[in-house]
Coordinates of C-alpha atoms in Angstrom, one line a residue:
X1 CA -117.0 -34.0 -91.5
X2 CA -116.1 -30.9 -93.5
X3 CA -112.7 -30.8 -95.2
X4 CA -110.0 -28.5 -94.0
X5 CA -110.0 -25.3 -96.0
X6 CA -107.9 -22.1 -96.1
X7 CA -108.6 -18.3 -96.5
X8 CA -106.1 -15.6 -97.3
X9 CA -106.3 -11.7 -97.1
X10 CA -103.7 -9.1 -98.0
X11 CA -102.0 -6.3 -95.9
X12 CA -102.0 -2.7 -97.2
X13 CA -100.0 0.4 -97.5
X14 CA -101.2 4.0 -97.5
X15 CA -100.1 5.3 -100.9
X16 CA -101.1 8.9 -100.5
X17 CA -102.6 11.1 -97.8
X18 CA -101.4 9.8 -94.4
X19 CA -101.7 12.4 -91.6
X20 CA -103.9 14.6 -93.8
X21 CA -106.6 11.9 -93.5
X22 CA -106.6 12.5 -89.7
X23 CA -107.7 16.1 -90.4
X24 CA -110.6 15.2 -92.7
X25 CA -108.8 15.0 -96.0
X26 CA -108.7 12.1 -98.5
X27 CA -106.2 9.3 -98.6
X28 CA -105.5 6.3 -100.9
X29 CA -104.7 2.9 -99.6
X30 CA -103.9 -0.2 -101.7
X31 CA -103.5 -3.9 -101.1
X32 CA -100.0 -5.5 -101.1
X33 CA -99.0 -9.1 -101.9
X34 CA -97.9 -9.8 -98.3
X35 CA -100.7 -11.8 -96.9
X36 CA -102.3 -13.7 -93.9
X37 CA -103.3 -17.3 -94.3
X38 CA -105.8 -19.1 -92.1
X39 CA -106.2 -22.9 -92.1
X40 CA -109.5 -24.2 -90.7
X41 CA -109.4 -27.8 -89.6
X42 CA -112.8 -29.2 -88.5
X43 CA -112.8 -31.7 -85.7
X44 CA -114.9 -34.9 -85.2
X45 CA -118.3 -34.5 -83.5
X46 CA -116.9 -35.7 -80.1
X47 CA -114.4 -32.8 -80.0
X48 CA -116.3 -29.9 -78.6
X49 CA -113.5 -27.3 -78.6
X50 CA -112.2 -24.5 -80.7
X51 CA -108.5 -23.7 -80.8
X52 CA -106.9 -20.4 -81.9
X53 CA -103.3 -21.1 -83.0
X54 CA -101.6 -17.9 -84.1
X55 CA -98.3 -19.6 -84.7
X56 CA -96.2 -16.5 -85.5
X57 CA -97.5 -14.6 -82.5
X58 CA -97.0 -17.6 -80.1
X59 CA -100.7 -17.5 -79.3
X60 CA -102.3 -21.0 -78.8
X61 CA -105.5 -21.3 -76.7
X62 CA -108.4 -23.7 -76.6
X63 CA -112.0 -23.0 -75.4
X64 CA -114.8 -25.5 -74.6
X65 CA -117.7 -24.6 -77.1
X66 CA -120.4 -25.6 -74.6
X67 CA -119.1 -23.3 -71.8
X68 CA -119.1 -20.1 -74.0
X69 CA -121.6 -17.4 -73.2
X70 CA -124.2 -18.3 -75.9
X71 CA -127.1 -17.3 -73.6
X72 CA -125.9 -13.7 -73.6
X73 CA -125.1 -13.5 -77.4
X74 CA -128.4 -15.2 -78.4
X75 CA -130.8 -13.0 -76.3
X76 CA -133.5 -11.8 -78.8
X77 CA -132.3 -8.2 -78.2
X78 CA -128.7 -9.0 -78.8
X79 CA -128.7 -11.7 -81.5
X80 CA -127.1 -10.6 -84.8
X81 CA -127.5 -12.2 -88.1
X82 CA -124.8 -12.7 -90.8
X83 CA -126.5 -10.0 -93.0
X84 CA -126.7 -7.4 -90.2
X85 CA -124.6 -4.2 -90.2
X86 CA -122.8 -3.8 -86.8
X87 CA -121.3 -0.4 -86.3
X88 CA -120.4 -0.7 -82.6
X89 CA -119.6 -3.3 -80.1
X90 CA -122.3 -4.2 -77.5
X91 CA -120.7 -3.5 -74.0
X92 CA -122.8 -6.4 -72.5
X93 CA -121.3 -8.9 -75.1
X94 CA -117.8 -7.5 -74.6
X95 CA -118.2 -8.1 -70.8
X96 CA -119.6 -11.6 -71.4
X97 CA -116.3 -12.8 -73.1
X98 CA -114.0 -11.3 -70.5
X99 CA -113.9 -14.3 -68.2
X100 CA -113.0 -16.4 -71.3
X101 CA -110.0 -14.1 -72.1
X102 CA -108.5 -14.2 -68.6
X103 CA -106.7 -17.5 -69.0
X104 CA -105.2 -16.5 -72.4
X105 CA -101.3 -16.4 -72.4
X106 CA -101.2 -15.6 -68.6
X107 CA -97.4 -16.5 -68.5
X108 CA -96.4 -13.6 -70.8
X109 CA -95.4 -10.1 -69.9
X110 CA -98.4 -7.7 -70.0
X111 CA -97.4 -5.8 -73.2
X112 CA -97.2 -9.1 -75.1
X113 CA -100.2 -10.6 -73.5
X114 CA -102.3 -7.6 -74.5
X115 CA -101.7 -8.4 -78.1
X116 CA -102.8 -12.0 -77.6
X117 CA -105.9 -11.0 -75.6
X118 CA -107.0 -8.5 -78.3
X119 CA -106.6 -11.1 -81.0
X120 CA -108.6 -13.7 -78.9
X121 CA -111.4 -11.2 -78.1
X122 CA -111.8 -10.4 -81.8
X123 CA -112.1 -14.2 -82.6
X124 CA -114.5 -15.0 -79.7
X125 CA -116.7 -12.0 -80.5
X126 CA -117.0 -13.0 -84.1
X127 CA -117.3 -16.8 -83.3
X128 CA -120.2 -16.1 -80.8
X129 CA -121.9 -13.6 -83.1
X130 CA -121.9 -15.8 -86.2
X131 CA -121.8 -19.4 -84.8
X132 CA -124.2 -21.4 -82.6
X133 CA -123.9 -23.9 -79.7
X134 CA -124.1 -26.6 -82.4
X135 CA -121.0 -25.2 -84.2
X136 CA -118.4 -27.9 -84.9
X137 CA -115.1 -28.1 -83.0
X138 CA -112.3 -26.7 -85.2
X139 CA -108.7 -25.5 -85.1
X140 CA -108.0 -22.1 -86.6
X141 CA -104.3 -21.9 -87.5
X142 CA -102.9 -18.6 -88.7
X143 CA -99.6 -17.8 -90.5
X144 CA -98.7 -14.5 -91.9
X145 CA -96.0 -12.9 -94.2
X146 CA -97.1 -9.3 -93.0
X147 CA -94.7 -7.8 -90.4
X148 CA -96.7 -6.7 -87.3
X149 CA -96.7 -3.2 -85.9
X150 CA -95.3 -1.7 -89.2
X151 CA -98.5 0.0 -90.3
X152 CA -99.2 -2.6 -93.0
X153 CA -102.7 -3.6 -91.8
X154 CA -101.7 -7.0 -90.3
X155 CA -104.6 -7.1 -87.8
X156 CA -107.2 -6.2 -90.4
X157 CA -105.9 -8.9 -92.7
X158 CA -106.4 -11.4 -89.8
X159 CA -109.9 -10.1 -89.1
X160 CA -110.9 -10.5 -92.7
X161 CA -109.6 -14.1 -92.7
X162 CA -111.6 -14.9 -89.5
X163 CA -114.7 -13.2 -90.9
X164 CA -114.6 -15.1 -94.2
X165 CA -113.8 -18.5 -92.5
X166 CA -116.7 -18.2 -90.0
X167 CA -119.1 -17.1 -92.7
X168 CA -118.0 -20.0 -94.9
X169 CA -118.5 -22.4 -92.0
X170 CA -122.1 -21.3 -91.5
X171 CA -122.6 -21.5 -95.3
X172 CA -123.6 -17.9 -95.9
X173 CA -121.1 -17.2 -98.7
X174 CA -121.5 -18.4 -102.2
X175 CA -118.5 -18.8 -104.5
X176 CA -116.2 -17.3 -105.5
X177 CA -116.6 -18.9 -108.9
X178 CA -115.9 -17.7 -112.5
X179 CA -119.6 -17.2 -113.4
X180 CA -120.4 -15.3 -110.3
X181 CA -122.3 -12.1 -111.2
X182 CA -120.3 -9.0 -110.1
X183 CA -123.1 -7.7 -107.8
X184 CA -123.2 -11.0 -106.0
X185 CA -119.4 -11.0 -105.5
X186 CA -119.8 -7.4 -104.2
X187 CA -122.4 -8.4 -101.7
X188 CA -120.2 -11.3 -100.5
X189 CA -117.1 -9.0 -100.1
X190 CA -119.2 -6.4 -98.2
X191 CA -120.5 -9.1 -95.9
X192 CA -117.0 -10.3 -95.1
X193 CA -115.8 -6.7 -94.7
X194 CA -118.6 -5.7 -92.3
X195 CA -117.8 -8.6 -89.9
X196 CA -114.1 -8.0 -90.2
X197 CA -114.7 -4.4 -89.1
X198 CA -116.4 -5.8 -85.9
X199 CA -113.2 -7.8 -85.3
X200 CA -111.1 -4.6 -85.9
X201 CA -113.2 -2.8 -83.3
X202 CA -112.3 -5.5 -80.7
X203 CA -108.6 -4.8 -81.4
X204 CA -108.4 -1.0 -82.0
X205 CA -111.6 0.5 -80.5
X206 CA -112.4 3.1 -83.2
X207 CA -110.8 1.9 -86.5
X208 CA -111.3 3.9 -89.7
X209 CA -112.5 0.8 -91.6
X210 CA -109.9 1.4 -94.3
X211 CA -107.6 -1.6 -93.6
X212 CA -110.4 -4.2 -93.5
X213 CA -112.0 -2.7 -96.7
X214 CA -108.7 -3.1 -98.6
X215 CA -108.0 -6.5 -97.2
X216 CA -111.5 -7.7 -98.2
X217 CA -111.8 -6.3 -101.7
X218 CA -108.1 -5.9 -102.6
X219 CA -107.0 -3.3 -105.2
X220 CA -107.3 0.2 -103.6
X221 CA -109.7 2.5 -101.8
X222 CA -110.0 6.3 -101.4
X223 CA -111.2 7.2 -97.9
X224 CA -111.9 10.2 -95.8
X225 CA -113.5 10.9 -92.4
X226 CA -114.5 14.5 -92.3
X227 CA -116.6 13.9 -89.1
X228 CA -115.3 11.6 -86.5
X229 CA -118.8 11.1 -85.1
X230 CA -119.8 9.4 -88.4
X231 CA -118.2 6.4 -90.2
X232 CA -115.5 6.9 -92.8
X233 CA -116.4 7.5 -96.4
X234 CA -114.7 4.6 -98.3
X235 CA -114.8 4.3 -102.1
X236 CA -113.3 1.2 -103.7
X237 CA -111.1 1.6 -106.8
X238 CA -111.2 -1.7 -108.5
X239 CA -109.4 -0.4 -111.6
X240 CA -106.2 0.2 -109.6
X241 CA -103.3 -1.4 -111.4
X242 CA -100.9 -3.9 -110.1
X243 CA -97.5 -2.2 -109.7
X244 CA -94.1 -3.4 -108.5
X245 CA -93.2 -2.3 -105.0
X246 CA -90.3 -2.4 -102.6
X247 CA -91.2 -2.1 -99.0
X248 CA -88.4 -1.5 -96.5
X249 CA -88.9 -1.8 -92.7
X250 CA -86.7 0.7 -90.8
X251 CA -87.0 -1.6 -87.7
X252 CA -87.3 1.7 -85.9
X253 CA -90.3 1.4 -83.5
X254 CA -92.7 4.3 -83.5
X255 CA -96.0 5.4 -81.9
X256 CA -98.8 6.4 -84.3
X257 CA -100.3 8.5 -81.5
X258 CA -97.0 10.4 -81.0
X259 CA -96.7 11.2 -84.7
X260 CA -100.3 12.3 -85.0
X261 CA -99.9 14.5 -81.9
X262 CA -96.8 16.1 -83.5
X263 CA -98.9 17.3 -86.5
X264 CA -101.6 18.5 -84.1
X265 CA -99.0 20.6 -82.2
X266 CA -97.6 22.0 -85.5
X267 CA -101.2 23.0 -86.5
X268 CA -101.7 24.8 -83.3
X269 CA -98.3 26.7 -83.6
X270 CA -98.6 27.4 -87.3
X271 CA -102.3 26.9 -88.3
X272 CA -102.3 28.6 -91.8
X273 CA -99.0 27.0 -92.9
X274 CA -99.9 23.5 -91.6
X275 CA -103.4 23.6 -93.2
X276 CA -101.8 24.6 -96.5
X277 CA -99.6 21.5 -96.4
X278 CA -102.5 19.3 -95.4
X279 CA -104.6 20.7 -98.3
X280 CA -101.6 20.1 -100.7
X281 CA -101.4 16.5 -99.6
X282 CA -105.2 16.2 -100.3
X283 CA -104.6 17.5 -103.8
X284 CA -101.9 14.8 -104.4
X285 CA -104.5 12.2 -103.5
X286 CA -107.1 13.8 -105.7
X287 CA -104.6 14.0 -108.6
X288 CA -104.1 10.2 -108.3
X289 CA -107.9 9.7 -108.2
X290 CA -108.5 11.7 -111.3
X291 CA -105.8 9.8 -113.2
X292 CA -107.4 6.4 -112.1
X293 CA -110.9 7.6 -113.2
X294 CA -109.8 8.7 -116.8
X295 CA -111.7 6.6 -119.3
X296 CA -108.5 5.8 -121.3
X297 CA -106.5 5.0 -118.2
X298 CA -103.8 2.4 -118.8
X299 CA -102.5 0.9 -115.5
X300 CA -99.1 -0.5 -116.6
X301 CA -97.9 2.3 -118.9
X302 CA -94.7 4.2 -118.3
X303 CA -96.7 7.4 -118.2
X304 CA -98.9 6.0 -115.3
X305 CA -95.7 4.9 -113.4
X306 CA -94.1 8.3 -113.8
X307 CA -97.3 10.2 -112.8
X308 CA -97.6 8.1 -109.6
X309 CA -93.9 8.3 -109.0
X310 CA -93.9 12.1 -109.1
X311 CA -96.9 12.2 -106.7
X312 CA -95.1 9.8 -104.3
X313 CA -92.1 12.1 -104.3
X314 CA -94.1 15.2 -103.7
X315 CA -96.2 13.5 -101.0
X316 CA -93.1 12.5 -99.1
X317 CA -91.7 16.0 -99.2
X318 CA -94.9 17.3 -97.6
X319 CA -94.7 14.7 -94.8
X320 CA -91.1 15.7 -94.1
X321 CA -92.4 19.3 -93.8
X322 CA -94.9 18.1 -91.1
X323 CA -92.0 16.6 -89.2
X324 CA -93.1 12.9 -89.3
X325 CA -90.1 11.5 -91.1
X326 CA -87.0 9.9 -89.4
X327 CA -83.3 9.7 -90.3
X328 CA -83.8 6.0 -91.0
X329 CA -86.6 6.7 -93.5
X330 CA -84.5 9.4 -95.1
X331 CA -81.6 7.0 -95.4
X332 CA -83.7 4.5 -97.3
X333 CA -84.8 7.3 -99.7
X334 CA -81.2 8.4 -100.2
X335 CA -80.1 4.8 -101.0
X336 CA -82.9 4.3 -103.5
X337 CA -82.5 7.7 -105.1
X338 CA -78.8 7.1 -105.6
X339 CA -79.5 3.8 -107.2
X340 CA -82.2 5.5 -109.4
X341 CA -84.5 2.6 -108.8
X342 CA -87.8 4.4 -108.2
X343 CA -89.8 6.8 -106.1
X344 CA -89.9 6.6 -102.3
X345 CA -92.0 7.9 -99.5
X346 CA -92.8 6.9 -95.9
X347 CA -96.0 5.0 -95.6
X348 CA -98.3 5.2 -92.4
X349 CA -97.6 7.3 -89.4
X350 CA -93.9 7.8 -90.0
X351 CA -91.3 8.3 -87.3
X352 CA -90.0 4.9 -88.2
X353 CA -92.1 2.0 -89.6
X354 CA -91.8 1.4 -93.3
X355 CA -90.8 3.2 -96.5
X356 CA -92.4 2.2 -99.9
X357 CA -90.7 2.5 -103.3
X358 CA -92.6 2.4 -106.6
X359 CA -90.0 0.6 -108.7
X360 CA -89.0 1.8 -112.2
X361 CA -89.4 -0.8 -115.0
X362 CA -86.3 -2.6 -116.4
X363 CA -84.0 -2.2 -113.4
X364 CA -80.7 -4.0 -113.9
X365 CA -80.3 -7.0 -111.6
X366 CA -76.8 -5.9 -110.4
X367 CA -78.4 -2.5 -109.3
X368 CA -81.0 -4.4 -107.3
X369 CA -78.3 -6.7 -105.7
X370 CA -76.2 -3.7 -104.7
X371 CA -79.1 -1.9 -103.1
X372 CA -80.1 -5.1 -101.2
X373 CA -76.6 -5.5 -99.8
X374 CA -76.5 -1.9 -98.6
X375 CA -80.0 -2.2 -97.0
X376 CA -79.0 -5.4 -95.3
X377 CA -75.7 -4.1 -94.0
X378 CA -77.5 -1.1 -92.4
X379 CA -80.0 -3.3 -90.6
X380 CA -83.1 -2.7 -92.8
X381 CA -85.5 -5.5 -93.7
X382 CA -86.9 -5.4 -97.3
X383 CA -89.9 -7.0 -98.9
X384 CA -90.4 -7.3 -102.6
X385 CA -94.1 -7.0 -103.2
X386 CA -96.9 -5.9 -105.5
X387 CA -99.3 -3.0 -105.0
X388 CA -102.9 -3.3 -105.9
X389 CA -103.4 -7.1 -105.8
X390 CA -106.4 -9.2 -104.9
X391 CA -108.4 -9.3 -101.8
X392 CA -109.9 -12.2 -99.8
X393 CA -109.3 -15.7 -101.4
X394 CA -110.4 -19.2 -100.5
X395 CA -108.8 -22.6 -101.0
X396 CA -111.6 -25.1 -100.5
X397 CA -110.6 -27.9 -99.8
X398 CA -107.1 -27.1 -98.6
X399 CA -105.5 -28.8 -101.7
X400 CA -103.2 -27.1 -104.1
X401 CA -103.3 -28.7 -107.6
X402 CA -100.0 -28.6 -109.3
X403 CA -100.6 -30.2 -112.7
X404 CA -103.0 -32.6 -114.4
X405 CA -105.9 -34.2 -112.6
X406 CA -104.1 -37.5 -112.5
X407 CA -101.2 -35.9 -110.5
X408 CA -103.7 -34.9 -107.8
X409 CA -102.4 -32.1 -105.6
X410 CA -100.7 -31.2 -102.3
X411 CA -102.9 -31.4 -99.3
X412 CA -102.1 -28.6 -96.8
X413 CA -102.5 -30.2 -93.4
X414 CA -101.9 -28.8 -89.9
X415 CA -98.4 -30.1 -89.5
X416 CA -97.1 -28.9 -93.0
X417 CA -98.6 -25.5 -92.4
X418 CA -97.1 -25.1 -88.9
X419 CA -93.7 -26.2 -90.0
X420 CA -93.4 -23.8 -92.9
X421 CA -90.2 -21.7 -92.1
X422 CA -90.7 -18.0 -92.1
X423 CA -92.5 -15.8 -94.8
X424 CA -90.6 -17.6 -97.5
X425 CA -91.7 -21.1 -96.3
X426 CA -95.3 -20.0 -96.0
X427 CA -95.2 -18.5 -99.6
X428 CA -93.7 -21.6 -101.0
X429 CA -96.2 -23.9 -99.4
X430 CA -99.5 -21.9 -99.9
X431 CA -98.7 -18.5 -101.4
X432 CA -101.3 -17.2 -103.7
X433 CA -98.8 -15.7 -106.0
X434 CA -95.9 -18.2 -105.6
X435 CA -96.7 -20.2 -108.8
X436 CA -99.0 -18.8 -111.4
X437 CA -99.7 -22.3 -112.6
X438 CA -100.9 -23.6 -109.2
X439 CA -104.6 -24.0 -109.2
X440 CA -106.9 -23.9 -106.2
X441 CA -107.0 -20.4 -104.9
X442 CA -110.2 -18.5 -105.9
X443 CA -111.0 -14.9 -105.2
X444 CA -114.1 -12.7 -104.9
X445 CA -113.6 -9.8 -107.4
X446 CA -115.1 -6.3 -107.3
X447 CA -116.7 -5.2 -110.6
X448 CA -114.4 -2.7 -112.5

């Protein structure tokens, strides 16, 4: 029986270019150190079931492997192989899994149940595409430190985890290992990314492909979609530096569709002015890209931070002009500016959601404490994170080594993983960045 193993993928923020990207301009998105973690526990041969246990969502459902619609997925005209590029869902395959989604979380109100059903559909579509009737029974337990519905790519992070786990189970991924040639690592990342995109289509219908690309390869990407009838143009930026970031959730719900429509209406009413603002946002993204591509670029220099910081401030000003900020977002910016801790902008659709602050170096601890107290007292939730970190990682087997070989390591079993309390507990138990000296996690790395 295969040992339990774990995979992990990051969330993301849009650093530059939100809203402009909807109108065919460039945007830059980067990985953050908030992550999803998926534990795969293989069952004995007599157990012919698969269980999806998304603990933090309250989703827990089991299917009988032998009753799944293999006959439809394995028709010669329908069968996909792990190396195939799938750019759209097959309506017949989508229909075939519907009866298996009907029993999922029936007891919940429809708006909550919808989230569970989309997650389950993503999992089943991938499992049936990549697996076989002989696939072993398994429990897929997911925990995440990424807040949902905040524009931080939580669903793509999950899809990347599912894609990597299923590809590992069918033994079509090699590595990651220190001697892996960069082109081989690139192929593996792209394979994970392609199938994660299929999962994202099950959840979002017509995703840009940005979130899953960042979650797969980490670091950052430049992307644009000048023609909505064609796929997005996505360019990885493996030289993107790791930078200190403060994320603050306004806890103000918002609708991406509403905010996008707002800019569309503004463009109708003031076409020339709005187009000028969108072009200016595009130039902000291009300025960041030019800096990153300079041959003598130094990622952690004060000059780099100041350059990015200025662009962040400018970008936010343009987004305010488009009417997509919110008093809660402006309050965060006001508090951070008053403390002189860094450069702040909204990230994502705006109208609520999150603000991101690129932190200045050498901030005094008492200044940080004071800001934290103010944010807390006004009902904001903060996350200290890092921008531009690693992408998909694997812990195989699910054992974290903490010292010498004689000491062995900590086995991450189902119970320990489920009982971890909140984001802090998850990070402490399995977090990829929690202890630098903990061995075990390995990552596929894009060539720089």
